[in-house]
PDB file of C-alpha atoms in Angstrom:
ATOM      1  CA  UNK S   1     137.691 102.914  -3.081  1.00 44.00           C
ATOM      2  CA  UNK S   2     139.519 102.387  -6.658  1.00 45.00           C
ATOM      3  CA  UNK S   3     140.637  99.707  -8.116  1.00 49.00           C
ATOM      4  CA  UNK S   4     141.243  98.623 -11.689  1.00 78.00           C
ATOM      5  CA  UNK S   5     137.734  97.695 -12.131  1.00 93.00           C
ATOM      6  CA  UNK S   6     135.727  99.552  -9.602  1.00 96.00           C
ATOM      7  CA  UNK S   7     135.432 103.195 -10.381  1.00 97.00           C
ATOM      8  CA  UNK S   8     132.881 104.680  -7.809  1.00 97.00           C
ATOM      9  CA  UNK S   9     131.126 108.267  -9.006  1.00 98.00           C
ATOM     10  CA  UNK S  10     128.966 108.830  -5.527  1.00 98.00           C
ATOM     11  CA  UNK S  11     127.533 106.933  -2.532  1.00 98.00           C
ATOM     12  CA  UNK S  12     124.101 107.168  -1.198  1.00 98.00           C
ATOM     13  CA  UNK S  13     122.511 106.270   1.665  1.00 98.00           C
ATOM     14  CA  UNK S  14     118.416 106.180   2.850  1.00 98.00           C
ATOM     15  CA  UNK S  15     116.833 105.675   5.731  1.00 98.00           C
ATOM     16  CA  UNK S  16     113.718 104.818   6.312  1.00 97.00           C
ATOM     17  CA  UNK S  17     111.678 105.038   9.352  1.00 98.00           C
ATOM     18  CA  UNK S  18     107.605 103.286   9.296  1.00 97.00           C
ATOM     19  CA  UNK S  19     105.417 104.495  12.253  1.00 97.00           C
ATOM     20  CA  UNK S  20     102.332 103.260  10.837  1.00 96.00           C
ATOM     21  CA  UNK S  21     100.580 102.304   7.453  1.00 93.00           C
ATOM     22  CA  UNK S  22      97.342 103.597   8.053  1.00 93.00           C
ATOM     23  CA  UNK S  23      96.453 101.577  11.259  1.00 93.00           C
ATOM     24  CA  UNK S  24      97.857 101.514  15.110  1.00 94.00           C
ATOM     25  CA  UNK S  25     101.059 103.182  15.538  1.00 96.00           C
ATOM     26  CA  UNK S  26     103.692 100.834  16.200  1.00 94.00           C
ATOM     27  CA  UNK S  27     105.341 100.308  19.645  1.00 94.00           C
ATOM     28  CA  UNK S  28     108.712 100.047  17.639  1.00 94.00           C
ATOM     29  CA  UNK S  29     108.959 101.479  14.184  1.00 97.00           C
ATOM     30  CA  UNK S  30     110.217  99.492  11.303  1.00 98.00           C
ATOM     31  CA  UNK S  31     113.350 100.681   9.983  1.00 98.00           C
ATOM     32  CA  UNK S  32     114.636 100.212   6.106  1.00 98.00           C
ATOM     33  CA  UNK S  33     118.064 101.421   4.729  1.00 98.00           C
ATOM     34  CA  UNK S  34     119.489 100.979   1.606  1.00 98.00           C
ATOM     35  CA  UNK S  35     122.924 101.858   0.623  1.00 98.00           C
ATOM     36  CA  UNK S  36     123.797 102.498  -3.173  1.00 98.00           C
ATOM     37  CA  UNK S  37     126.828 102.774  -5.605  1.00 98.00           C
ATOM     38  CA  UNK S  38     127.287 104.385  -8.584  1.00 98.00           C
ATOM     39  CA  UNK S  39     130.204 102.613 -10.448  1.00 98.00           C
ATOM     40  CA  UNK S  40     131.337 103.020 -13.826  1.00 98.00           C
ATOM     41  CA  UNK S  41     130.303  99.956 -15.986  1.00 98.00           C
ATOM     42  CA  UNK S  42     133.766  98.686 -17.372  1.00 97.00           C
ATOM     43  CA  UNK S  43     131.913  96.701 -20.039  1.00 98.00           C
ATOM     44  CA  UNK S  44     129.296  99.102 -21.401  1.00 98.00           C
ATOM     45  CA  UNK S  45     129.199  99.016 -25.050  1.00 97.00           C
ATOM     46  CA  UNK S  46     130.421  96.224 -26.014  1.00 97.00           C
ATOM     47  CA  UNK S  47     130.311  92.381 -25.333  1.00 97.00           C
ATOM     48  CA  UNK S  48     132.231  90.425 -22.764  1.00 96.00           C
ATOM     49  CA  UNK S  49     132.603  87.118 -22.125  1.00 97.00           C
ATOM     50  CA  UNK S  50     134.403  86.929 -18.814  1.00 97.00           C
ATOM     51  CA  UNK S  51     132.604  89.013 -15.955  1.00 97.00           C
ATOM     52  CA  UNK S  52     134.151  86.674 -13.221  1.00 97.00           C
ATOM     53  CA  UNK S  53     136.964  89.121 -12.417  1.00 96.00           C
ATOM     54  CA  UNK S  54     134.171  92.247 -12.581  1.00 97.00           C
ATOM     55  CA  UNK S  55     132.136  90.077  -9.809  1.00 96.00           C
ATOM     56  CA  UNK S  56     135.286  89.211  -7.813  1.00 96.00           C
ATOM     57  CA  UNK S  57     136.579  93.021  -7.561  1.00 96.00           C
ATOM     58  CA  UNK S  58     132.874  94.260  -6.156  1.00 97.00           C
ATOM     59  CA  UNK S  59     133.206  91.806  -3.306  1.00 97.00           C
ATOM     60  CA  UNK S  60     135.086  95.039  -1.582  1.00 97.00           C
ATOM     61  CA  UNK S  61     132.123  97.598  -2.580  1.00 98.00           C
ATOM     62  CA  UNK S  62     129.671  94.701  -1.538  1.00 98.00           C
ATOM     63  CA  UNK S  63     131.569  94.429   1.844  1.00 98.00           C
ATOM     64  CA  UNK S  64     131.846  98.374   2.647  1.00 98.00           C
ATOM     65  CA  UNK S  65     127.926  98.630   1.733  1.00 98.00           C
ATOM     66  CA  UNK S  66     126.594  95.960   4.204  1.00 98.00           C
ATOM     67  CA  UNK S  67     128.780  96.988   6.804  1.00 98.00           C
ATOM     68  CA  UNK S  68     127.304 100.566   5.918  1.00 98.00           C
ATOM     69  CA  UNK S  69     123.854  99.526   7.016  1.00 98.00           C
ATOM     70  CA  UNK S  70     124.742  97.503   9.420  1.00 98.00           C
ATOM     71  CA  UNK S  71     126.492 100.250  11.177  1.00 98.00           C
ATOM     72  CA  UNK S  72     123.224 101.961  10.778  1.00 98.00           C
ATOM     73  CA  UNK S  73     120.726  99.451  11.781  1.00 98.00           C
ATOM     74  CA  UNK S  74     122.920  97.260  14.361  1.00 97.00           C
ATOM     75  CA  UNK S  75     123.818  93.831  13.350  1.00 97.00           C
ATOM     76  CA  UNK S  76     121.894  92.370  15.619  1.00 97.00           C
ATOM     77  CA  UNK S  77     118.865  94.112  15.043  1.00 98.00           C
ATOM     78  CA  UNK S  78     118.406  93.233  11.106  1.00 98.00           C
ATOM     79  CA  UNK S  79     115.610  90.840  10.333  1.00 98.00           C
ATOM     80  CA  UNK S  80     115.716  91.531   6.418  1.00 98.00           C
ATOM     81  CA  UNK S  81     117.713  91.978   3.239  1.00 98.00           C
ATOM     82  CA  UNK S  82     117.456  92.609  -0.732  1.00 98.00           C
ATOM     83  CA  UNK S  83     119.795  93.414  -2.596  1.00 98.00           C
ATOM     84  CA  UNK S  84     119.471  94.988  -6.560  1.00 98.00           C
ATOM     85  CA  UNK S  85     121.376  96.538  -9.734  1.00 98.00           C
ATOM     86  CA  UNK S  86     120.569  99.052 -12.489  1.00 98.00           C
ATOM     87  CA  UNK S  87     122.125  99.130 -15.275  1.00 98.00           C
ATOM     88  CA  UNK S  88     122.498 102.040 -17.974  1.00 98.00           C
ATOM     89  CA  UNK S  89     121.561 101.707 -21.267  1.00 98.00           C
ATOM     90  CA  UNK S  90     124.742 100.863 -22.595  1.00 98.00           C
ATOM     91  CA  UNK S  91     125.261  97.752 -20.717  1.00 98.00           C
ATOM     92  CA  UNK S  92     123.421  94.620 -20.444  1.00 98.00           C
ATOM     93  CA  UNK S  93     121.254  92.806 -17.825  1.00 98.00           C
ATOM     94  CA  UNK S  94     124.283  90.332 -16.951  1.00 97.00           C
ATOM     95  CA  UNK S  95     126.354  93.249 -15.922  1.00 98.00           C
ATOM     96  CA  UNK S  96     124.030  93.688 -13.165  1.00 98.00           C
ATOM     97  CA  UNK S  97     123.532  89.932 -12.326  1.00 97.00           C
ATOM     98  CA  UNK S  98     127.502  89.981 -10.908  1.00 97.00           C
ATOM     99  CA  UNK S  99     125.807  91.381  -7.955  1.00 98.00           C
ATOM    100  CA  UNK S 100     124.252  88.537  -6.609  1.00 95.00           C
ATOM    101  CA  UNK S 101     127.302  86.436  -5.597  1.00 94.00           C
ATOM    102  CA  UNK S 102     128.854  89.983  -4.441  1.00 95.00           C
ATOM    103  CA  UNK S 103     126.600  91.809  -2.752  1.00 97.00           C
ATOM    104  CA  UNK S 104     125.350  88.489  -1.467  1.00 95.00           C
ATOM    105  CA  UNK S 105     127.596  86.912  -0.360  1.00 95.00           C
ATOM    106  CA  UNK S 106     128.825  90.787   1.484  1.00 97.00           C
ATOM    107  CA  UNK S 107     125.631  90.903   3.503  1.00 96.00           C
ATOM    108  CA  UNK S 108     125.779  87.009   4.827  1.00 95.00           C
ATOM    109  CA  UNK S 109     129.180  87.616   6.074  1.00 97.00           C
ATOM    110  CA  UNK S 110     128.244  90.958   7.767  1.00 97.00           C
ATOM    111  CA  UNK S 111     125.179  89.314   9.153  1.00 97.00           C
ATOM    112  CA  UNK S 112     127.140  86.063  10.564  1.00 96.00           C
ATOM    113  CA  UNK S 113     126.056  83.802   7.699  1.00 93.00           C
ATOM    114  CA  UNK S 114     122.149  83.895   7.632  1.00 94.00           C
ATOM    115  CA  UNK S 115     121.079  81.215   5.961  1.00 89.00           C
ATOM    116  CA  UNK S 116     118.509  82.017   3.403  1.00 93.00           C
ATOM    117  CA  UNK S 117     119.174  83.303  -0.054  1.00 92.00           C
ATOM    118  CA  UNK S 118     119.125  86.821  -0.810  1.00 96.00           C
ATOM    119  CA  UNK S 119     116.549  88.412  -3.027  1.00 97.00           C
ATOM    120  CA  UNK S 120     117.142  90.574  -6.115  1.00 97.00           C
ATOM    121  CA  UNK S 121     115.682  92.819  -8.762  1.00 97.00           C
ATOM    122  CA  UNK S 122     117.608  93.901 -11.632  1.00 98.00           C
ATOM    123  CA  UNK S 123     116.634  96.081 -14.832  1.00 98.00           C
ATOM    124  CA  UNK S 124     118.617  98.278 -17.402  1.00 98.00           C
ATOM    125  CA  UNK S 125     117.275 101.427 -17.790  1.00 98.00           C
ATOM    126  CA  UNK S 126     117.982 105.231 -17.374  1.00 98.00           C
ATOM    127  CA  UNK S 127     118.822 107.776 -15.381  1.00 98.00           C
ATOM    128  CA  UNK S 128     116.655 108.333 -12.408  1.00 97.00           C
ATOM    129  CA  UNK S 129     115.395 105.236 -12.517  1.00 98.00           C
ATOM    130  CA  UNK S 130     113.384 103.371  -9.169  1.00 98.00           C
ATOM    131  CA  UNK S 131     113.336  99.607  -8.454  1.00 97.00           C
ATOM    132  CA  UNK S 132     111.894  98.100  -6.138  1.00 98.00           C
ATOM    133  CA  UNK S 133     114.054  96.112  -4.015  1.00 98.00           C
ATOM    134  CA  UNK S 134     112.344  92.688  -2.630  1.00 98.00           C
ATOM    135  CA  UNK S 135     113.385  91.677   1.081  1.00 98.00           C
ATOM    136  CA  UNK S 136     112.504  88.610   2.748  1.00 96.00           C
ATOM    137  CA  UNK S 137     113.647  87.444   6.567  1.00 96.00           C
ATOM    138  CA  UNK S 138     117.278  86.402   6.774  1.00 96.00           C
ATOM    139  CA  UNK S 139     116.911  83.214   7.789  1.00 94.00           C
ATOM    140  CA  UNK S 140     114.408  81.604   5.959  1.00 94.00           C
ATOM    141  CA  UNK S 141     113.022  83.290   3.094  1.00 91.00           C
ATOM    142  CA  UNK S 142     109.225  81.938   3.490  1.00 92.00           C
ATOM    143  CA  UNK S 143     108.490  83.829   6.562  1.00 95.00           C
ATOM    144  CA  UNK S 144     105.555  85.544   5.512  1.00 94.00           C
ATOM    145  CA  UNK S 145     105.444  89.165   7.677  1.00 96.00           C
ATOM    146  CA  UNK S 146     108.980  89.719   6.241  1.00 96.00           C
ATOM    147  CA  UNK S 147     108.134  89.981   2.797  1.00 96.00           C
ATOM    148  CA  UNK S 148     108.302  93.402   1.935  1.00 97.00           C
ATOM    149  CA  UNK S 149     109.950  96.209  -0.612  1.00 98.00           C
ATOM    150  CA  UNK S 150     111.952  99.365  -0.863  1.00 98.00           C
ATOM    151  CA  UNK S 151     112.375 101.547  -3.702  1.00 98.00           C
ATOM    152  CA  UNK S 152     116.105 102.814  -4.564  1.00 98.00           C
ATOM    153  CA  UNK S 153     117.433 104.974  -7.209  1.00 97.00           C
ATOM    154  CA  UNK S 154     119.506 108.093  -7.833  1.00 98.00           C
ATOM    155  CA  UNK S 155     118.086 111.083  -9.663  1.00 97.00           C
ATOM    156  CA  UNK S 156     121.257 111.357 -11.764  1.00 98.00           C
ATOM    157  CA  UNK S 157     121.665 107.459 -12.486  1.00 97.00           C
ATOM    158  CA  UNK S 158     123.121 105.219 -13.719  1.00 98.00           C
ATOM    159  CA  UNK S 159     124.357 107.722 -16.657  1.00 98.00           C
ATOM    160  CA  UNK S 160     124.289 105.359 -19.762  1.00 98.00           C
ATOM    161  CA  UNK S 161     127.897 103.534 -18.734  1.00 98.00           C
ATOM    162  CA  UNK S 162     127.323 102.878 -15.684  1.00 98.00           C
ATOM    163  CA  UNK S 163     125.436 100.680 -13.070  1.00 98.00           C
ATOM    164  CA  UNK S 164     123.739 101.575  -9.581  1.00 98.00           C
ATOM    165  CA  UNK S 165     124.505  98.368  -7.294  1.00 98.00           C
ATOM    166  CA  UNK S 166     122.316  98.516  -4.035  1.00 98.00           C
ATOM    167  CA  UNK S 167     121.705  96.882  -0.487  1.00 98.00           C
ATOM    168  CA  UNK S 168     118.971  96.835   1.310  1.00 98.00           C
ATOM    169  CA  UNK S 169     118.537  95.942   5.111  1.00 98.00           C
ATOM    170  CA  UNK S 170     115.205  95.913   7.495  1.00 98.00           C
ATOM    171  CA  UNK S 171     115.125  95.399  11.260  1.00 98.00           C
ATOM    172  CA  UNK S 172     111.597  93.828  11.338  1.00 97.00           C
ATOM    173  CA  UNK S 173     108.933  92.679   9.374  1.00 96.00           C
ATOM    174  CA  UNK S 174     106.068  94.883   7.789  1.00 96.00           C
ATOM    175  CA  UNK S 175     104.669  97.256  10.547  1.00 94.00           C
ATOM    176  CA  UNK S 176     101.156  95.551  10.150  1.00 93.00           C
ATOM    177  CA  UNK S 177     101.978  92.530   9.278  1.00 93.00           C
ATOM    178  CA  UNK S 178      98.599  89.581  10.136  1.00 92.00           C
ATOM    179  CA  UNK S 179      98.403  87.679   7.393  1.00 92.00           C
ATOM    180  CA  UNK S 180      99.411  84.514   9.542  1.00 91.00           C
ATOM    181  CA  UNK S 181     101.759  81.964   7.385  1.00 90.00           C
ATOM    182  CA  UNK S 182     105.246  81.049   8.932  1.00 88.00           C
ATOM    183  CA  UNK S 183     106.815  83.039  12.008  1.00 90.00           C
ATOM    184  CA  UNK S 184     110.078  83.620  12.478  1.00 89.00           C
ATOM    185  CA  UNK S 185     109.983  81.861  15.620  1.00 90.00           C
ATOM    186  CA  UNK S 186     108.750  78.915  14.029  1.00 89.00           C
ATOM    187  CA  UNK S 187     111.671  78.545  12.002  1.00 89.00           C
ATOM    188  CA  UNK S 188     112.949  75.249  11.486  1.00 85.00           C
ATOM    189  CA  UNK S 189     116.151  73.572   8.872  1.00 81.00           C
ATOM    190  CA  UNK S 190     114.660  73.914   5.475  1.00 75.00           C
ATOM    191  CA  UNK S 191     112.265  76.480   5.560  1.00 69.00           C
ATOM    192  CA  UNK S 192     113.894  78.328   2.482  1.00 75.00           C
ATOM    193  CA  UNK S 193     117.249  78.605   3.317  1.00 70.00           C
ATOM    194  CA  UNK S 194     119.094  77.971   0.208  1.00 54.00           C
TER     195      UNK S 194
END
């Protein structure tokens, strides 16, 4: 993918498969992926006031990602999302905050418009580092077995001008999951959907 704006270095893609965390083996193993971007940060080292066209542009990158994992887990399986950005030193927190509307907004339209808001974590920071990417269930975000995390990073990124934009998807809650709180079956209009 190029355009203008976007200038993609390398893709990366984990999966994740949970058997157990210490207790029974599950009948179905929980399954994480997260697929990451390494794109050139057009605005590292210096100010800008207008990111709105920088935002707009990774729609594309935020679209190809979710239906990356989606192709992975099946659309119909995925119970959970995150999404994150890290930014290198030479940019700015806000440079990573365009991800929220695209990245988003990419994996409610590959999901079929789940309604509850995505979750994020953000940081600038070196190469190599690891964040750890909140998820929460897709349809309402206070479902309690779904809250969970997965770490992302790549070992060579972001380089100082760029930015590591990430997705994460989850086709169930946490393996072990009894801490009671809301169930997804319970799920009724307002129970943190936007």
């Amino acid at each position: 993918m190029s355009t203008s704006m976007i200038q993609i270095r390398k893709r990366q893609l984990t999966v994740e498969t949970i058997h157990h965390e210490g207790g029974p083996v599950a009948a179905v193993p929980l399954r994480m992926a997260a697929a990451l971007a390494v794109v050139r940060n057009p605005f590292a080292g210096r100010y800008e006031a207008d990111l709105l066209p920088f935002m707009a542009e990774l729609r594309a990158l935020g679209t190809e990602l979710a239906e990356e994992l989606v192709g992975v887990l099946g659309k119909d399986r995925v119970e959970a999302y995150g999404k994150a950005a890290i930014v290198g030193v030479n940019g700015e927190l806000e440079h990573g905050a365009v991800w929220h509307e695209a990245g988003g907004w990419a994996m409610r339209a590959a999901l079929g418009e789940p309604k509850a808001i995505v979750p994020a974590g953000k940081a600038v920071a070196n190469a190599g580092y690891r964040l750890m990417v909140p998820l929460h269930y897709i349809h309402a975000a206070y479902v309690r077995s779904h809250f969970n995390s997965m770490e992302v990073g790549v070992q060579d990124g972001p380089r100082p001008d760029e930015i590591v934009f990430a997705l994460v998807m989850a086709d169930g809650g946490r393996v072990h999951a009894r801490l009671g709180g809301l169930r997804k079956d319970q799920v009724q209009v307002g129970d943190g959907q936007r």
